[in-house]
């Protein structure tokens, strides 16, 4: 199995200490590389005065981490593609791939919060899901064209490149047929293009059947988080069937999929809960306000008023919180039931003291990882 870090920076009450929070994130990533983790992933969120989600640019964050590491791969979970101008996103990711020596994993998402979307790109309004999806799909299409290294053009519902009617005449850049016609620019090239060819691996944060099928059919790897094992199995099977049909080869269950799990390791079950519960529940109270508890249901289970968000409710469904032996047992279940190949650990929930996150990372690396990486 591969093990990675999912790092959603959150620091309630510490916005005035942002530089210190960054230093802690750097130390966490450096230690993860030393411990043999495969990759580290950073989120994109905006206008978070609550300080629960405070990383507005995962590409820039990744550049900082890449400069301080040598082997660990650098991912975004996710760049919210609908918020970005597609050519700017293509350029920035290509730059990061060059700067990191080809270590980028490109994670993409469509966006959840109206507060973010409507102040960055009104076309991404999540209240109009069909338009949001169409904008996302066109952005990904443009990214692939831009990363090809070739001259390209694009005309879609939202974007047209190059802009029509722009004339070009410069002695150091002859107006050749590669990109002009009658002195007018008809194609363009984005530079640099990524070091990895044809482009860095693509991932999408997915959950609904429609998103799962779209990603699998397009050769995009999938990333999941919330559902319990029984509900994930249906999603993993759908991804496998769709990817197999689209690629013309049989995918293994779990192939092409990463799973984020909330992970905290301590010497006893009681200690793990006591140290982790408050920070964990801050995240879940924040997220579940938007998502609700439906994603937390077992296969075939119906959401009722009896279901209430609590640590006990979550623990039996999707948490890896406890002793090294307990966490290893739960990971073995994910491997055996889902064919899971790639687990991303989310330990750095908002408000968890840095020293405790580092200790959990140390225990996981020393006492859990060797069970699965020998």
Short mmCIF file of C-alpha atoms in Angstrom, two decimals:
data_model
loop_
_atom_site.label_atom_id
_atom_site.label_comp_id
_atom_site.label_asym_id
_atom_site.label_seq_id
_atom_site.Cartn_x
_atom_site.Cartn_y
_atom_site.Cartn_z
CA UNK A 1 0.00 0.00 0.00
CA UNK A 2 0.92 3.65 -0.45
CA UNK A 3 0.48 6.08 2.43
CA UNK A 4 0.11 9.83 2.00
CA UNK A 5 -0.73 12.95 4.00
CA UNK A 6 -3.90 14.99 3.51
CA UNK A 7 -3.16 18.38 5.05
CA UNK A 8 -6.05 20.81 5.41
CA UNK A 9 -4.54 23.67 7.36
CA UNK A 10 -6.80 24.93 10.10
CA UNK A 11 -5.89 27.03 13.11
CA UNK A 12 -8.83 28.55 14.99
CA UNK A 13 -7.71 31.59 16.92
CA UNK A 14 -4.30 31.60 15.24
CA UNK A 15 -4.72 33.70 12.08
CA UNK A 16 -2.27 36.16 13.60
CA UNK A 17 0.24 33.30 13.81
CA UNK A 18 -0.03 32.25 10.17
CA UNK A 19 3.75 32.12 9.71
CA UNK A 20 4.04 29.72 12.66
CA UNK A 21 1.24 27.56 11.25
CA UNK A 22 3.20 27.39 7.97
CA UNK A 23 6.33 26.35 9.84
CA UNK A 24 4.37 23.53 11.48
CA UNK A 25 3.07 22.37 8.09
CA UNK A 26 6.61 22.35 6.73
CA UNK A 27 7.86 20.29 9.66
CA UNK A 28 5.00 17.83 9.20
CA UNK A 29 5.77 17.36 5.50
CA UNK A 30 9.50 16.97 6.06
CA UNK A 31 8.87 14.34 8.73
CA UNK A 32 6.41 12.55 6.45
CA UNK A 33 9.02 12.34 3.72
CA UNK A 34 11.59 11.03 6.20
CA UNK A 35 9.10 8.38 7.34
CA UNK A 36 8.52 7.15 3.79
CA UNK A 37 5.14 8.64 2.94
CA UNK A 38 4.45 8.74 -0.80
CA UNK A 39 2.84 12.17 -1.11
CA UNK A 40 1.39 15.17 0.71
CA UNK A 41 -1.76 17.01 -0.41
CA UNK A 42 -3.02 20.53 0.28
CA UNK A 43 -6.50 22.00 0.03
CA UNK A 44 -7.94 25.16 -1.51
CA UNK A 45 -10.36 27.31 0.47
CA UNK A 46 -11.03 31.04 0.55
CA UNK A 47 -12.24 33.78 2.88
CA UNK A 48 -12.04 31.53 5.95
CA UNK A 49 -12.04 34.07 8.73
CA UNK A 50 -13.11 31.23 11.06
CA UNK A 51 -9.60 29.77 10.46
CA UNK A 52 -10.96 26.26 9.96
CA UNK A 53 -9.74 26.15 6.35
CA UNK A 54 -6.95 28.63 5.61
CA UNK A 55 -5.00 27.55 2.51
CA UNK A 56 -6.14 29.62 -0.49
CA UNK A 57 -3.54 28.31 -2.93
CA UNK A 58 -2.42 24.65 -2.84
CA UNK A 59 -0.09 25.16 -5.82
CA UNK A 60 1.83 27.88 -4.00
CA UNK A 61 1.82 25.81 -0.82
CA UNK A 62 3.15 22.87 -2.81
CA UNK A 63 5.98 24.97 -4.21
CA UNK A 64 7.10 25.85 -0.69
CA UNK A 65 7.03 22.20 0.40
CA UNK A 66 8.77 21.02 -2.78
CA UNK A 67 11.65 23.39 -2.08
CA UNK A 68 12.19 21.75 1.33
CA UNK A 69 11.88 18.10 0.27
CA UNK A 70 13.41 15.78 -2.30
CA UNK A 71 11.21 12.72 -2.87
CA UNK A 72 7.71 13.13 -1.51
CA UNK A 73 5.17 13.87 -4.20
CA UNK A 74 3.15 17.09 -4.07
CA UNK A 75 -0.62 16.98 -4.54
CA UNK A 76 -3.60 19.29 -4.36
CA UNK A 77 -6.82 17.98 -2.85
CA UNK A 78 -7.98 19.92 -4.53
CA UNK A 79 -7.47 22.83 -6.88
CA UNK A 80 -11.01 24.10 -7.31
CA UNK A 81 -10.83 24.20 -11.08
CA UNK A 82 -13.99 26.23 -11.52
CA UNK A 83 -12.51 29.13 -9.53
CA UNK A 84 -9.39 29.43 -11.70
CA UNK A 85 -8.77 30.88 -15.12
CA UNK A 86 -7.82 27.66 -16.92
CA UNK A 87 -4.67 29.03 -18.56
CA UNK A 88 -3.39 30.42 -15.27
CA UNK A 89 -4.01 27.09 -13.55
CA UNK A 90 -2.25 25.25 -16.39
CA UNK A 91 0.76 27.54 -16.15
CA UNK A 92 1.02 27.41 -12.36
CA UNK A 93 0.79 23.61 -12.17
CA UNK A 94 3.33 23.24 -14.98
CA UNK A 95 5.67 25.56 -13.11
CA UNK A 96 5.24 23.53 -9.93
CA UNK A 97 5.99 20.32 -11.82
CA UNK A 98 9.18 21.84 -13.21
CA UNK A 99 10.23 23.30 -9.86
CA UNK A 100 9.62 20.03 -8.01
CA UNK A 101 11.44 17.83 -10.49
CA UNK A 102 8.26 16.18 -11.75
CA UNK A 103 6.66 15.36 -8.40
CA UNK A 104 3.18 16.83 -8.93
CA UNK A 105 -0.12 14.98 -8.53
CA UNK A 106 -2.92 17.22 -9.84
CA UNK A 107 -6.08 17.08 -7.75
CA UNK A 108 -9.17 18.87 -9.05
CA UNK A 109 -12.58 19.68 -7.61
CA UNK A 110 -15.73 21.60 -8.54
CA UNK A 111 -16.30 23.61 -5.36
CA UNK A 112 -18.84 23.42 -2.55
CA UNK A 113 -19.22 26.82 -0.93
CA UNK A 114 -21.17 29.64 -2.53
CA UNK A 115 -19.24 32.16 -0.44
CA UNK A 116 -16.12 31.17 -2.35
CA UNK A 117 -17.56 30.59 -5.81
CA UNK A 118 -19.64 33.74 -6.12
CA UNK A 119 -16.72 35.95 -5.14
CA UNK A 120 -14.19 34.26 -7.42
CA UNK A 121 -16.18 33.13 -10.47
CA UNK A 122 -19.94 33.55 -10.50
CA UNK A 123 -20.16 30.95 -13.28
CA UNK A 124 -19.08 28.35 -10.68
CA UNK A 125 -22.16 28.95 -8.52
CA UNK A 126 -22.80 25.54 -6.86
CA UNK A 127 -26.53 26.25 -6.82
CA UNK A 128 -26.46 25.62 -10.59
CA UNK A 129 -24.92 22.16 -10.65
CA UNK A 130 -25.29 21.64 -14.41
CA UNK A 131 -23.42 24.83 -15.21
CA UNK A 132 -20.83 24.09 -12.53
CA UNK A 133 -20.18 20.66 -14.04
CA UNK A 134 -19.98 22.07 -17.57
CA UNK A 135 -17.48 24.71 -16.44
CA UNK A 136 -15.40 22.06 -14.69
CA UNK A 137 -15.36 19.77 -17.72
CA UNK A 138 -14.33 22.57 -20.07
CA UNK A 139 -11.58 23.70 -17.70
CA UNK A 140 -10.09 20.19 -17.58
CA UNK A 141 -10.26 19.98 -21.38
CA UNK A 142 -8.30 23.22 -21.64
CA UNK A 143 -5.72 22.05 -19.07
CA UNK A 144 -4.94 18.99 -21.15
CA UNK A 145 -4.60 21.03 -24.33
CA UNK A 146 -2.38 23.57 -22.59
CA UNK A 147 -0.09 20.89 -21.16
CA UNK A 148 0.42 19.20 -24.54
CA UNK A 149 3.34 21.46 -25.41
CA UNK A 150 1.75 22.01 -28.82
CA UNK A 151 0.07 25.04 -30.34
CA UNK A 152 -3.66 24.74 -29.64
CA UNK A 153 -6.96 26.52 -29.91
CA UNK A 154 -10.18 26.18 -27.98
CA UNK A 155 -13.72 27.42 -28.44
CA UNK A 156 -16.30 26.29 -25.91
CA UNK A 157 -19.28 27.47 -23.93
CA UNK A 158 -17.23 29.53 -21.47
CA UNK A 159 -13.84 30.17 -23.05
CA UNK A 160 -12.27 30.91 -26.40
CA UNK A 161 -8.50 30.79 -26.88
CA UNK A 162 -6.76 32.53 -28.42
CA UNK A 163 -8.89 35.64 -28.30
CA UNK A 164 -10.07 36.33 -31.84
CA UNK A 165 -8.75 39.13 -34.00
CA UNK A 166 -5.36 39.70 -32.36
CA UNK A 167 -2.71 40.55 -34.97
CA UNK A 168 0.92 39.58 -34.53
CA UNK A 169 4.03 41.02 -36.10
CA UNK A 170 7.38 40.89 -34.32
CA UNK A 171 10.83 40.34 -35.87
CA UNK A 172 11.86 37.96 -33.06
CA UNK A 173 8.69 35.90 -33.41
CA UNK A 174 7.83 35.36 -37.07
CA UNK A 175 4.13 34.94 -37.79
CA UNK A 176 4.34 31.34 -39.02
CA UNK A 177 1.54 29.01 -40.01
CA UNK A 178 1.99 27.19 -36.68
CA UNK A 179 0.00 29.83 -34.87
CA UNK A 180 -1.14 32.56 -37.25
CA UNK A 181 -3.15 33.04 -40.41
CA UNK A 182 -2.97 36.25 -42.44
CA UNK A 183 -1.10 37.87 -39.56
CA UNK A 184 -3.79 37.02 -36.97
CA UNK A 185 -3.11 34.70 -34.02
CA UNK A 186 -5.12 31.48 -34.43
CA UNK A 187 -3.32 29.18 -31.98
CA UNK A 188 -1.30 29.58 -28.81
CA UNK A 189 1.20 27.68 -26.68
CA UNK A 190 1.42 27.66 -22.89
CA UNK A 191 4.92 27.70 -21.43
CA UNK A 192 6.34 25.99 -19.62
CA UNK A 193 4.62 22.68 -20.08
CA UNK A 194 4.94 20.09 -17.30
CA UNK A 195 8.07 18.04 -16.78
CA UNK A 196 5.94 14.89 -16.58
CA UNK A 197 4.64 13.90 -19.99
CA UNK A 198 2.01 14.13 -21.29
CA UNK A 199 1.06 15.78 -18.00
CA UNK A 200 1.08 15.03 -14.25
CA UNK A 201 -1.39 12.40 -13.01
CA UNK A 202 -4.94 13.72 -12.61
CA UNK A 203 -7.20 13.14 -9.61
CA UNK A 204 -10.71 14.30 -8.83
CA UNK A 205 -12.49 14.49 -5.48
CA UNK A 206 -15.63 12.44 -6.24
CA UNK A 207 -18.60 10.87 -4.49
CA UNK A 208 -21.82 10.81 -6.54
CA UNK A 209 -22.37 8.07 -9.15
CA UNK A 210 -22.30 10.66 -11.92
CA UNK A 211 -18.94 12.08 -10.81
CA UNK A 212 -17.47 8.62 -10.25
CA UNK A 213 -18.44 7.48 -13.75
CA UNK A 214 -17.24 10.69 -15.38
CA UNK A 215 -13.81 10.52 -13.71
CA UNK A 216 -13.33 6.80 -14.36
CA UNK A 217 -14.37 7.11 -18.02
CA UNK A 218 -11.94 10.00 -18.50
CA UNK A 219 -8.95 8.21 -16.97
CA UNK A 220 -8.93 10.44 -13.89
CA UNK A 221 -8.08 8.86 -10.55
CA UNK A 222 -10.66 9.22 -7.80
CA UNK A 223 -10.37 10.45 -4.23
CA UNK A 224 -12.97 9.65 -1.54
CA UNK A 225 -13.35 10.58 2.11
CA UNK A 226 -16.51 10.11 4.14
CA UNK A 227 -18.52 6.92 3.54
CA UNK A 228 -18.13 3.74 5.61
CA UNK A 229 -16.71 0.60 4.04
CA UNK A 230 -20.02 -0.94 2.95
CA UNK A 231 -21.04 2.22 1.08
CA UNK A 232 -17.57 2.72 -0.36
CA UNK A 233 -17.62 -0.77 -1.83
CA UNK A 234 -20.47 0.21 -4.16
CA UNK A 235 -18.56 3.31 -5.24
CA UNK A 236 -15.31 1.39 -5.76
CA UNK A 237 -17.13 -1.22 -7.83
CA UNK A 238 -18.71 1.48 -9.98
CA UNK A 239 -15.32 3.12 -10.58
CA UNK A 240 -13.77 -0.24 -11.48
CA UNK A 241 -16.53 -1.20 -13.91
CA UNK A 242 -16.51 2.18 -15.63
CA UNK A 243 -12.71 2.42 -15.86
CA UNK A 244 -12.47 -1.14 -17.19
CA UNK A 245 -15.04 -0.47 -19.91
CA UNK A 246 -13.44 2.84 -20.90
CA UNK A 247 -9.85 1.56 -20.97
CA UNK A 248 -10.43 -1.83 -22.54
CA UNK A 249 -8.61 -3.62 -19.73
CA UNK A 250 -9.74 -5.03 -16.42
CA UNK A 251 -9.15 -2.74 -13.45
CA UNK A 252 -8.58 -4.26 -10.03
CA UNK A 253 -10.90 -3.19 -7.23
CA UNK A 254 -9.27 -0.17 -5.60
CA UNK A 255 -7.02 0.61 -8.55
CA UNK A 256 -6.83 4.31 -9.38
CA UNK A 257 -8.45 5.33 -6.08
CA UNK A 258 -7.21 7.17 -3.02
CA UNK A 259 -9.12 7.24 0.26
CA UNK A 260 -8.81 9.97 2.89
CA UNK A 261 -9.37 8.78 6.46
CA UNK A 262 -9.20 10.68 9.72
CA UNK A 263 -6.27 9.10 11.54
CA UNK A 264 -4.89 9.53 15.02
CA UNK A 265 -2.61 7.08 16.81
CA UNK A 266 -1.88 7.04 20.53
CA UNK A 267 -0.77 4.54 23.14
CA UNK A 268 -4.33 3.77 24.29
CA UNK A 269 -7.81 4.05 22.80
CA UNK A 270 -8.81 6.44 25.57
CA UNK A 271 -5.85 8.72 24.97
CA UNK A 272 -6.47 8.82 21.23
CA UNK A 273 -10.04 9.95 21.73
CA UNK A 274 -9.25 12.44 24.46
CA UNK A 275 -6.56 14.15 22.38
CA UNK A 276 -8.26 14.06 18.96
CA UNK A 277 -12.00 14.35 19.51
CA UNK A 278 -12.35 18.11 19.85
CA UNK A 279 -10.32 18.95 16.73
CA UNK A 280 -11.97 16.19 14.70
CA UNK A 281 -15.47 17.30 15.65
CA UNK A 282 -14.66 20.90 14.70
CA UNK A 283 -14.14 19.70 11.14
CA UNK A 284 -17.21 17.51 11.07
CA UNK A 285 -19.51 20.15 12.52
CA UNK A 286 -18.24 22.53 9.86
CA UNK A 287 -18.52 20.11 6.93
CA UNK A 288 -21.76 18.39 7.90
CA UNK A 289 -23.57 21.70 8.04
CA UNK A 290 -23.20 21.73 4.26
CA UNK A 291 -23.18 18.03 3.42
CA UNK A 292 -25.48 16.48 6.00
CA UNK A 293 -25.06 12.94 7.33
CA UNK A 294 -26.29 11.08 4.25
CA UNK A 295 -22.75 10.22 3.13
CA UNK A 296 -22.15 8.53 6.46
CA UNK A 297 -24.81 5.85 5.98
CA UNK A 298 -23.96 2.18 5.57
CA UNK A 299 -25.06 0.49 2.35
CA UNK A 300 -28.85 0.20 2.43
CA UNK A 301 -29.19 2.30 5.58
CA UNK A 302 -31.66 5.18 5.61
CA UNK A 303 -30.92 8.49 7.29
CA UNK A 304 -33.32 9.18 10.16
CA UNK A 305 -33.71 11.70 12.95
CA UNK A 306 -32.10 9.15 15.25
CA UNK A 307 -28.75 9.68 13.50
CA UNK A 308 -26.86 12.41 15.33
CA UNK A 309 -23.33 13.60 14.68
CA UNK A 310 -20.96 12.55 17.47
CA UNK A 311 -17.59 10.91 17.92
CA UNK A 312 -19.28 7.61 18.76
CA UNK A 313 -21.42 7.82 15.60
CA UNK A 314 -18.33 8.38 13.45
CA UNK A 315 -15.95 5.97 15.12
CA UNK A 316 -17.54 2.78 13.90
CA UNK A 317 -18.07 4.15 10.42
CA UNK A 318 -14.96 5.88 9.11
CA UNK A 319 -12.41 6.80 11.79
CA UNK A 320 -8.95 5.28 12.24
CA UNK A 321 -8.45 6.57 15.76
CA UNK A 322 -6.87 4.46 18.46
CA UNK A 323 -3.87 2.32 19.25
CA UNK A 324 -1.43 1.22 16.53
CA UNK A 325 -2.96 -2.26 16.66
CA UNK A 326 -6.50 -0.94 16.22
CA UNK A 327 -5.56 1.39 13.36
CA UNK A 328 -3.66 -1.40 11.59
CA UNK A 329 -6.69 -3.67 11.92
CA UNK A 330 -8.96 -1.06 10.34
CA UNK A 331 -6.51 -0.47 7.47
CA UNK A 332 -6.39 -4.21 6.84
CA UNK A 333 -10.17 -4.14 6.56
CA UNK A 334 -9.97 -1.39 3.95
CA UNK A 335 -7.38 -3.36 2.02
CA UNK A 336 -9.27 -6.65 2.19
CA UNK A 337 -12.79 -5.31 1.56
CA UNK A 338 -12.01 -2.56 -0.96
CA UNK A 339 -8.68 -3.54 -2.48
CA UNK A 340 -7.44 -0.19 -1.22
CA UNK A 341 -4.01 0.69 -2.56
CA UNK A 342 -3.64 4.32 -1.43
CA UNK A 343 -4.56 5.72 2.00
CA UNK A 344 -4.29 9.42 2.81
CA UNK A 345 -4.07 10.29 6.52
CA UNK A 346 -5.88 13.36 7.80
CA UNK A 347 -4.55 14.09 11.26
CA UNK A 348 -4.10 17.88 11.21
CA UNK A 349 -7.68 18.83 12.06
CA UNK A 350 -8.19 22.44 13.18
CA UNK A 351 -7.14 23.03 16.76
CA UNK A 352 -5.05 19.89 17.23
CA UNK A 353 -1.75 20.90 18.86
CA UNK A 354 1.17 20.45 16.49
CA UNK A 355 3.14 18.30 18.93
CA UNK A 356 0.29 15.80 19.08
CA UNK A 357 -0.04 15.63 15.30
CA UNK A 358 3.70 14.97 15.08
CA UNK A 359 3.53 12.24 17.73
CA UNK A 360 0.66 10.51 15.94
CA UNK A 361 2.64 10.65 12.69
CA UNK A 362 5.64 9.13 14.45
CA UNK A 363 3.61 6.28 15.93
CA UNK A 364 1.91 5.55 12.62
CA UNK A 365 5.24 5.43 10.78
CA UNK A 366 6.91 3.24 13.39
CA UNK A 367 4.14 0.84 14.34
CA UNK A 368 1.50 0.81 11.59
CA UNK A 369 3.13 1.42 8.21
CA UNK A 370 5.56 -1.54 8.42
CA UNK A 371 2.57 -3.90 8.53
CA UNK A 372 1.64 -2.86 4.99
CA UNK A 373 4.82 -1.73 3.28
CA UNK A 374 7.21 -4.60 3.88
#
